[in-house]
Tab-separated table of C-alpha atoms in Angstrom:
chain	number	residue	atom	x	y	z
A	140	MET	CA	-13.754	117.137	93.175
A	141	ASN	CA	-12.675	119.912	95.442
A	142	LYS	CA	-11.506	117.418	98.139
A	143	SER	CA	-9.918	115.008	95.682
A	144	LEU	CA	-7.774	118.324	93.982
A	145	LEU	CA	-6.610	119.448	97.551
A	146	ALA	CA	-5.515	116.048	98.325
A	147	LEU	CA	-3.718	115.756	95.435
A	148	LEU	CA	-1.892	119.007	96.080
A	149	PHE	CA	-1.425	118.647	99.378
A	150	ALA	CA	0.376	115.144	98.689
A	151	ILE	CA	2.671	116.466	96.042
A	152	VAL	CA	3.865	119.363	98.600
A	153	VAL	CA	4.290	116.813	100.871
A	154	ALA	CA	6.196	114.633	98.529
A	155	THR	CA	8.386	117.716	97.546
A	156	VAL	CA	9.071	118.847	100.998
A	157	SER	CA	10.222	115.707	102.049
A	158	GLY	CA	12.394	114.744	99.067
A	159	PHE	CA	15.518	116.462	100.262
A	160	GLY	CA	15.725	114.094	103.253
A	161	SER	CA	13.949	113.020	106.224
A	162	PRO	CA	14.207	115.938	108.928
A	163	MET	CA	15.547	113.326	111.459
A	164	ALA	CA	18.668	112.752	108.893
A	165	LEU	CA	20.075	116.145	110.111
A	166	SER	CA	23.737	116.271	109.555
A	167	GLY	CA	26.715	118.805	108.938
A	168	VAL	CA	28.315	121.678	111.111
A	169	ASN	CA	25.195	123.552	111.981
A	170	GLY	CA	22.582	120.895	111.846
A	171	GLY	CA	22.289	121.852	107.705
A	172	SER	CA	20.611	118.966	105.601
A	173	ALA	CA	22.335	115.780	104.456
A	174	PHE	CA	22.199	117.735	100.585
A	175	VAL	CA	23.998	120.564	101.386
A	176	VAL	CA	26.594	118.508	103.007
A	177	SER	CA	27.412	116.215	100.071
A	178	GLN	CA	27.628	118.825	97.513
A	179	ARG	CA	31.090	119.724	99.476
A	180	PRO	CA	34.214	118.605	97.556
A	181	GLN	CA	35.836	115.706	99.303
A	182	GLN	CA	39.518	115.700	99.739
A	183	THR	CA	40.754	112.344	99.071
A	184	ARG	CA	44.230	110.958	97.708
A	185	PRO	CA	44.371	108.858	95.047
A	186	GLN	CA	45.737	105.239	95.831
A	187	LEU	CA	48.956	104.393	94.149
A	188	GLN	CA	49.199	101.119	92.415
A	189	ARG	CA	52.174	98.851	93.546
A	190	THR	CA	53.747	97.006	90.697
A	191	THR	CA	55.847	94.034	90.859
A	192	GLY	CA	57.815	95.304	87.892
A	193	ALA	CA	55.760	92.652	85.514
A	194	SER	CA	54.121	94.360	82.772
A	195	ASN	CA	50.294	93.619	82.253
A	196	LEU	CA	50.931	94.747	78.730
A	197	GLN	CA	49.316	92.720	75.995
A	198	MET	CA	51.260	91.784	72.746
A	199	GLY	CA	50.500	89.603	69.474
A	200	SER	CA	47.839	87.486	69.641
A	201	MET	CA	46.298	88.394	73.243
A	202	ALA	CA	46.048	92.183	72.027
A	203	LYS	CA	42.249	93.671	72.032
A	204	PHE	CA	40.177	94.226	68.956
A	205	GLY	CA	39.844	98.053	68.571
A	206	ILE	CA	38.972	100.356	66.178
A	207	PHE	CA	42.034	100.127	64.126
A	208	SER	CA	42.345	96.380	64.107
A	209	PRO	CA	40.970	95.528	60.706
A	210	ALA	CA	43.453	97.761	59.191
A	211	VAL	CA	45.830	96.163	60.828
A	212	TYR	CA	44.704	92.850	59.400
A	213	GLY	CA	44.581	94.329	55.936
A	214	ALA	CA	47.903	95.553	56.141
A	215	LYS	CA	49.208	91.874	57.103
A	216	VAL	CA	47.355	90.462	54.245
A	217	ALA	CA	48.329	92.637	52.012
A	218	LEU	CA	52.072	93.126	53.295
A	219	GLY	CA	52.803	90.034	54.854
A	220	THR	CA	53.656	89.328	58.436
A	221	GLU	CA	57.536	90.131	58.280
A	222	LYS	CA	57.047	93.385	56.641
A	223	LEU	CA	54.332	94.642	58.727
A	224	ASN	CA	56.472	93.643	61.509
A	225	LYS	CA	59.325	95.896	60.387
A	226	LEU	CA	56.878	98.818	59.354
A	227	ARG	CA	55.248	98.694	63.028
A	228	GLY	CA	58.453	98.513	64.776
A	229	LYS	CA	59.857	101.318	62.828
A	230	ALA	CA	56.696	103.136	63.800
A	231	ILE	CA	57.101	102.319	67.315
A	232	SER	CA	60.624	103.582	66.939
A	233	LEU	CA	59.604	106.964	65.616
A	234	HIS	CA	57.016	107.228	68.308
A	235	SER	CA	59.265	106.642	71.277
A	236	GLN	CA	62.001	109.008	69.918
A	237	ALA	CA	59.181	111.890	69.221
A	238	ILE	CA	58.131	111.271	73.008
A	239	GLY	CA	61.555	111.531	74.327
A	240	GLU	CA	62.537	114.861	72.379
A	241	PHE	CA	58.848	116.279	73.465
A	242	CYS	CA	59.901	115.026	77.584
A	243	LYS	CA	63.220	116.589	77.139
A	244	TRP	CA	61.543	119.631	75.432
A	245	ALA	CA	59.467	120.063	78.283
A	246	GLY	CA	61.548	119.418	80.945
A	247	ALA	CA	59.922	116.179	81.772
A	248	TYR	CA	62.672	113.698	80.962
A	249	HIS	CA	61.685	111.615	84.295
A	250	LEU	CA	58.105	111.021	82.712
A	251	ARG	CA	59.535	109.260	79.442
A	252	THR	CA	59.190	105.763	80.223
A	253	ARG	CA	55.664	106.223	81.667
A	254	LEU	CA	54.870	107.937	78.601
A	255	ILE	CA	55.961	105.240	76.180
A	256	LYS	CA	53.929	102.393	78.180
A	257	LYS	CA	50.569	104.780	77.796
A	258	ALA	CA	51.427	104.911	74.247
A	259	LYS	CA	51.512	101.301	74.355
A	260	THR	CA	48.441	100.756	76.543
A	261	ASN	CA	46.635	103.027	74.040
A	262	GLY	CA	47.788	101.526	70.670
A	263	ASP	CA	46.555	98.044	72.489
A	264	ILE	CA	43.085	99.672	73.051
A	265	LEU	CA	42.797	101.235	69.802
A	266	GLY	CA	43.816	97.832	67.933
A	267	PHE	CA	47.295	98.947	66.860
A	268	LEU	CA	48.721	95.261	68.240
A	269	VAL	CA	46.588	92.767	66.803
């Protein structure tokens, strides 16, 4: 019983010590462990995506089903498609104006079109464009 307990304790110690990497896998400037080296922040540049000018945004029947899609379908039944589209257009117009005013206020008017495209993408994800 005593030998088996000692063997179990020895196995736990060996597993714990070698758990941080094998001694052969030394890396780093001063020969430190790979665990310490992996914790350093890495300097990477974000990849810029090139666009051809064509938008990948979806509208109408191609839009995603999101959390607000049932409300939009309900409004379509209650108001009708034509009135819903007018209401939706007015809301999009007011939101685009608010984004433009915010960009003027923040001194970043050059970001206006990016923010409007982002709002359209978010509206699609949330289900406003079904």
